[in-house]
CSV table of N, CA and C in Angstrom, one decimal:
chain,number,residue,atom,x,y,z
A,1,UNK,N,5.1,-4.0,-6.6
A,1,UNK,CA,4.9,-5.1,-5.8
A,1,UNK,C,5.9,-5.2,-4.6
A,2,UNK,N,7.1,-4.9,-4.9
A,2,UNK,CA,8.1,-4.9,-3.8
A,2,UNK,C,7.9,-3.9,-2.7
A,3,UNK,N,7.4,-2.7,-3.1
A,3,UNK,CA,7.1,-1.7,-2.1
A,3,UNK,C,6.0,-2.1,-1.2
A,4,UNK,N,4.9,-2.6,-1.7
A,4,UNK,CA,3.8,-3.1,-0.9
A,4,UNK,C,4.3,-4.2,0.0
A,5,UNK,N,5.0,-5.1,-0.5
A,5,UNK,CA,5.5,-6.2,0.4
A,5,UNK,C,6.5,-5.7,1.4
A,6,UNK,N,7.3,-4.7,1.0
A,6,UNK,CA,8.3,-4.1,2.0
A,6,UNK,C,7.6,-3.6,3.2
A,7,UNK,N,6.6,-2.9,3.0
A,7,UNK,CA,5.8,-2.3,4.1
A,7,UNK,C,5.4,-3.4,5.1
A,8,UNK,N,4.9,-4.5,4.6
A,8,UNK,CA,4.4,-5.6,5.4
A,8,UNK,C,5.5,-6.3,6.1
A,9,UNK,N,6.7,-6.4,5.5
A,9,UNK,CA,7.8,-7.2,6.1
A,9,UNK,C,8.6,-6.3,7.1
A,10,UNK,N,8.7,-5.0,6.8
A,10,UNK,CA,9.5,-4.1,7.6
A,10,UNK,C,8.8,-3.9,9.0
A,11,UNK,N,7.4,-3.9,8.9
A,11,UNK,CA,6.6,-3.5,10.1
A,11,UNK,C,5.6,-4.6,10.3
A,12,UNK,N,5.9,-5.8,10.6
A,12,UNK,CA,4.9,-6.9,10.7
A,12,UNK,C,3.9,-6.7,11.8
A,13,UNK,N,4.2,-6.0,12.9
A,13,UNK,CA,3.3,-5.8,14.0
A,13,UNK,C,2.7,-4.4,14.0
A,14,UNK,N,3.0,-3.6,13.0
A,14,UNK,CA,2.5,-2.2,13.0
A,14,UNK,C,1.0,-2.1,12.7
A,15,UNK,N,0.5,-1.0,13.1
A,15,UNK,CA,-0.9,-0.7,12.8
A,15,UNK,C,-1.0,-0.2,11.3
A,16,UNK,N,-2.2,-0.2,10.8
A,16,UNK,CA,-2.4,0.3,9.5
A,16,UNK,C,-1.9,1.7,9.4
A,17,UNK,N,-2.2,2.6,10.3
A,17,UNK,CA,-1.8,4.0,10.3
A,17,UNK,C,-0.3,4.1,10.3
A,18,UNK,N,0.4,3.3,11.1
A,18,UNK,CA,1.9,3.3,11.1
A,18,UNK,C,2.4,2.8,9.7
A,19,UNK,N,1.8,1.8,9.2
A,19,UNK,CA,2.3,1.3,7.8
A,19,UNK,C,2.0,2.4,6.7
A,20,UNK,N,0.8,3.0,6.8
A,20,UNK,CA,0.5,4.0,5.8
A,20,UNK,C,1.4,5.2,5.9
A,21,UNK,N,1.8,5.6,7.1
A,21,UNK,CA,2.7,6.7,7.2
A,21,UNK,C,4.0,6.3,6.7
A,22,UNK,N,4.5,5.1,6.9
A,22,UNK,CA,5.8,4.7,6.4
A,22,UNK,C,5.8,4.6,4.9
A,23,UNK,N,4.8,4.0,4.3
A,23,UNK,CA,4.6,3.9,2.9
A,23,UNK,C,4.6,5.3,2.3
A,24,UNK,N,3.9,6.2,2.8
A,24,UNK,CA,3.8,7.6,2.3
A,24,UNK,C,5.1,8.3,2.4
A,25,UNK,N,5.8,8.1,3.5
A,25,UNK,CA,7.1,8.7,3.6
A,25,UNK,C,8.1,8.2,2.6
A,26,UNK,N,8.1,6.9,2.3
A,26,UNK,CA,9.0,6.3,1.3
A,26,UNK,C,8.6,6.8,-0.1
A,27,UNK,N,7.4,7.0,-0.4
A,27,UNK,CA,7.0,7.4,-1.7
A,27,UNK,C,7.1,8.9,-1.9
A,28,UNK,N,6.7,9.7,-0.9
A,28,UNK,CA,6.7,11.1,-1.1
A,28,UNK,C,7.8,11.9,-0.4
A,29,UNK,N,8.5,11.3,0.4
A,29,UNK,CA,9.6,11.9,1.1
A,29,UNK,C,9.1,13.0,2.1
A,30,UNK,N,7.9,12.8,2.6
A,30,UNK,CA,7.3,13.7,3.6
A,30,UNK,C,6.2,13.0,4.4
A,31,UNK,N,5.9,13.6,5.5
A,31,UNK,CA,4.8,13.0,6.3
A,31,UNK,C,3.5,13.3,5.7
A,32,UNK,N,2.5,12.3,5.8
A,32,UNK,CA,1.2,12.6,5.3
A,32,UNK,C,0.4,13.5,6.2
A,33,UNK,N,-0.5,14.3,5.6
A,33,UNK,CA,-1.4,15.1,6.3
A,33,UNK,C,-2.5,14.1,6.9
A,34,UNK,N,-3.2,14.5,8.0
A,34,UNK,CA,-4.3,13.7,8.5
A,34,UNK,C,-5.4,13.3,7.5
A,35,UNK,N,-5.7,14.2,6.7
A,35,UNK,CA,-6.7,14.0,5.6
A,35,UNK,C,-6.2,12.9,4.6
A,36,UNK,N,-4.9,12.9,4.4
A,36,UNK,CA,-4.4,11.9,3.4
A,36,UNK,C,-4.4,10.6,4.1
A,37,UNK,N,-4.1,10.5,5.4
A,37,UNK,CA,-4.1,9.2,6.1
A,37,UNK,C,-5.6,8.7,6.1
A,38,UNK,N,-6.5,9.5,6.3
A,38,UNK,CA,-7.9,9.1,6.3
A,38,UNK,C,-8.3,8.6,4.9
A,39,UNK,N,-8.0,9.2,3.9
A,39,UNK,CA,-8.3,8.8,2.5
A,39,UNK,C,-7.6,7.5,2.2
A,40,UNK,N,-6.3,7.4,2.6
A,40,UNK,CA,-5.6,6.1,2.3
A,40,UNK,C,-6.2,5.0,3.1
A,41,UNK,N,-6.6,5.2,4.3
A,41,UNK,CA,-7.2,4.2,5.1
A,41,UNK,C,-8.5,3.7,4.4
A,42,UNK,N,-9.3,4.6,3.9
A,42,UNK,CA,-10.5,4.2,3.2
A,42,UNK,C,-10.2,3.4,2.0
A,43,UNK,N,-9.2,3.8,1.3
A,43,UNK,CA,-8.7,3.1,0.0
A,43,UNK,C,-8.2,1.7,0.4
A,44,UNK,N,-7.5,1.6,1.5
A,44,UNK,CA,-6.9,0.3,1.9
A,44,UNK,C,-8.1,-0.7,2.2
A,45,UNK,N,-9.1,-0.2,2.9
A,45,UNK,CA,-10.3,-1.0,3.1
A,45,UNK,C,-11.0,-1.5,1.8
A,46,UNK,N,-11.1,-0.6,0.9
A,46,UNK,CA,-11.6,-0.9,-0.4
A,46,UNK,C,-10.8,-2.0,-1.1
A,47,UNK,N,-9.5,-1.8,-1.1
A,47,UNK,CA,-8.6,-2.8,-1.8
A,47,UNK,C,-8.7,-4.1,-1.1
A,48,UNK,N,-8.8,-4.1,0.3
A,48,UNK,CA,-8.9,-5.4,1.0
A,48,UNK,C,-10.2,-6.1,0.6
A,49,UNK,N,-11.3,-5.4,0.4
A,49,UNK,CA,-12.5,-6.0,0.0
A,49,UNK,C,-12.5,-6.5,-1.4
A,50,UNK,N,-11.9,-5.7,-2.3
A,50,UNK,CA,-11.7,-6.2,-3.7
A,50,UNK,C,-10.9,-7.5,-3.8
A,51,UNK,N,-9.8,-7.5,-3.0
A,51,UNK,CA,-8.9,-8.7,-3.0
A,51,UNK,C,-9.6,-9.9,-2.4
A,52,UNK,N,-10.4,-9.7,-1.4
A,52,UNK,CA,-11.2,-10.8,-0.8
A,52,UNK,C,-12.3,-11.3,-1.7
A,53,UNK,N,-12.9,-10.4,-2.5
A,53,UNK,CA,-13.9,-10.8,-3.5
A,53,UNK,C,-13.3,-11.5,-4.7
A,54,UNK,N,-12.1,-11.3,-5.0
A,54,UNK,CA,-11.5,-11.9,-6.2
A,54,UNK,C,-10.0,-12.4,-5.9
A,55,UNK,N,-9.9,-13.5,-5.1
A,55,UNK,CA,-8.6,-14.0,-4.7
A,55,UNK,C,-7.7,-14.3,-5.8
A,56,UNK,N,-8.3,-14.8,-6.9
A,56,UNK,CA,-7.4,-15.2,-8.0
A,56,UNK,C,-6.7,-14.0,-8.6
A,57,UNK,N,-7.4,-12.9,-8.8
A,57,UNK,CA,-6.7,-11.7,-9.3
A,57,UNK,C,-5.8,-11.1,-8.3
A,58,UNK,N,-6.2,-11.2,-7.0
A,58,UNK,CA,-5.3,-10.7,-6.0
A,58,UNK,C,-4.0,-11.4,-6.0
A,59,UNK,N,-4.0,-12.7,-6.2
A,59,UNK,CA,-2.8,-13.5,-6.3
A,59,UNK,C,-1.9,-13.1,-7.5
A,60,UNK,N,-2.6,-12.8,-8.7
A,60,UNK,CA,-1.9,-12.3,-9.9
A,60,UNK,C,-1.2,-11.0,-9.6
A,61,UNK,N,-1.9,-10.1,-8.8
A,61,UNK,CA,-1.3,-8.8,-8.6
A,61,UNK,C,0.0,-8.9,-7.8
A,62,UNK,N,0.2,-10.0,-7.0
A,62,UNK,CA,1.4,-10.1,-6.3
A,62,UNK,C,2.6,-10.6,-7.1
A,63,UNK,N,2.3,-11.3,-8.2
A,63,UNK,CA,3.3,-11.8,-9.1
A,63,UNK,C,4.3,-12.7,-8.3
A,64,UNK,N,5.5,-12.5,-8.4
A,64,UNK,CA,6.6,-13.3,-7.8
A,64,UNK,C,6.8,-12.8,-6.3
A,65,UNK,N,6.1,-11.8,-5.9
A,65,UNK,CA,6.4,-11.2,-4.6
A,65,UNK,C,5.4,-11.7,-3.5
A,66,UNK,N,5.0,-13.0,-3.7
A,66,UNK,CA,4.1,-13.5,-2.7
A,66,UNK,C,4.8,-13.9,-1.4
A,67,UNK,N,4.2,-13.6,-0.3
A,67,UNK,CA,4.8,-13.9,1.0
A,67,UNK,C,4.1,-15.2,1.5
A,68,UNK,N,4.9,-16.0,2.3
A,68,UNK,CA,4.4,-17.2,2.9
A,68,UNK,C,3.8,-16.9,4.3
A,69,UNK,N,4.0,-15.7,4.7
A,69,UNK,CA,3.6,-15.3,6.1
A,69,UNK,C,2.4,-14.3,6.1
A,70,UNK,N,2.1,-13.7,4.9
A,70,UNK,CA,1.1,-12.7,4.8
A,70,UNK,C,0.0,-13.2,3.9
A,71,UNK,N,-1.3,-13.1,4.3
A,71,UNK,CA,-2.4,-13.6,3.5
A,71,UNK,C,-2.4,-12.9,2.1
A,72,UNK,N,-2.7,-13.6,1.1
A,72,UNK,CA,-2.7,-13.0,-0.3
A,72,UNK,C,-3.6,-11.7,-0.3
A,73,UNK,N,-4.8,-11.8,0.3
A,73,UNK,CA,-5.6,-10.6,0.2
A,73,UNK,C,-5.0,-9.4,0.9
A,74,UNK,N,-4.4,-9.6,2.0
A,74,UNK,CA,-3.7,-8.4,2.7
A,74,UNK,C,-2.5,-7.9,1.9
A,75,UNK,N,-1.7,-8.8,1.4
A,75,UNK,CA,-0.6,-8.4,0.6
A,75,UNK,C,-1.0,-7.7,-0.7
A,76,UNK,N,-2.1,-8.2,-1.4
A,76,UNK,CA,-2.5,-7.5,-2.6
A,76,UNK,C,-3.1,-6.1,-2.3
A,77,UNK,N,-3.7,-6.0,-1.2
A,77,UNK,CA,-4.3,-4.6,-0.8
A,77,UNK,C,-3.1,-3.6,-0.7
A,78,UNK,N,-2.0,-4.0,0.0
A,78,UNK,CA,-0.9,-3.1,0.2
A,78,UNK,C,-0.2,-2.9,-1.1
A,79,UNK,N,-0.1,-3.9,-2.0
A,79,UNK,CA,0.5,-3.7,-3.3
A,79,UNK,C,-0.3,-2.7,-4.1
A,80,UNK,N,-1.6,-2.8,-4.1
A,80,UNK,CA,-2.5,-1.9,-4.8
A,80,UNK,C,-2.3,-0.5,-4.3
A,81,UNK,N,-2.2,-0.3,-3.0
A,81,UNK,CA,-2.1,1.0,-2.3
A,81,UNK,C,-0.7,1.6,-2.7
A,82,UNK,N,0.3,0.8,-2.7
A,82,UNK,CA,1.6,1.3,-3.1
A,82,UNK,C,1.6,1.8,-4.6
A,83,UNK,N,1.0,1.0,-5.4
A,83,UNK,CA,0.8,1.4,-6.8
A,83,UNK,C,0.1,2.7,-7.0
A,84,UNK,N,-1.0,2.9,-6.2
A,84,UNK,CA,-1.7,4.1,-6.2
A,84,UNK,C,-0.9,5.3,-5.9
A,85,UNK,N,-0.1,5.2,-4.8
A,85,UNK,CA,0.8,6.3,-4.4
A,85,UNK,C,1.8,6.6,-5.5
A,86,UNK,N,2.3,5.6,-6.1
A,86,UNK,CA,3.3,5.8,-7.2
A,86,UNK,C,2.8,6.4,-8.5
A,87,UNK,N,1.5,6.4,-8.6
A,87,UNK,CA,0.8,7.0,-9.7
A,87,UNK,C,0.3,8.4,-9.5
A,88,UNK,N,0.6,8.9,-8.3
A,88,UNK,CA,0.2,10.3,-8.0
A,88,UNK,C,1.2,11.3,-8.7
A,89,UNK,N,0.7,12.5,-9.1
A,89,UNK,CA,1.6,13.4,-9.7
A,89,UNK,C,2.8,13.8,-8.8
A,90,UNK,N,2.5,13.8,-7.5
A,90,UNK,CA,3.6,14.2,-6.5
A,90,UNK,C,4.7,13.2,-6.5
A,91,UNK,N,4.5,11.9,-6.9
A,91,UNK,CA,5.5,10.9,-6.9
A,91,UNK,C,6.3,11.0,-8.2
A,92,UNK,N,5.5,11.2,-9.3
A,92,UNK,CA,6.1,11.2,-10.6
A,92,UNK,C,7.0,12.4,-10.9
A,93,UNK,N,8.2,12.2,-11.3
A,93,UNK,CA,9.1,13.3,-11.6
A,93,UNK,C,8.9,13.7,-13.1
A,94,UNK,N,8.7,15.0,-13.3
A,94,UNK,CA,8.5,15.5,-14.6
A,94,UNK,C,9.6,16.5,-14.9
A,95,UNK,N,10.1,16.5,-16.2
A,95,UNK,CA,11.1,17.5,-16.6
A,95,UNK,C,10.4,18.9,-16.9
C-alpha cells in the first residue's frame, strides 16, 4: 500500500510512464524494458477499471493509506500494480 501511494505522492504531476518507470526502478533496481512498460500500462488500465467498477473494494485495498488528494480508484490501481511487481520472481529474494 505504501509503495503505491509513494509513487503518487512523489510524482504528483508525472505521466503514467514516468510513474511506472519509477515504481519499476524502486522494485527491481533496474530500468524497465519497453515491453515491460507496455504490459504494465495495460495492467494499470485494467486495475483502474476494476477499481472504478467496485469502489468499495478499492477503498479496502488502500487500508490506512488513503490519500485525501488522490481519488480512491486511482490510488487503488497503483497499489495493485505495486503489489503485482512485488510478487514477481525478480523482486522476491530466494536463498
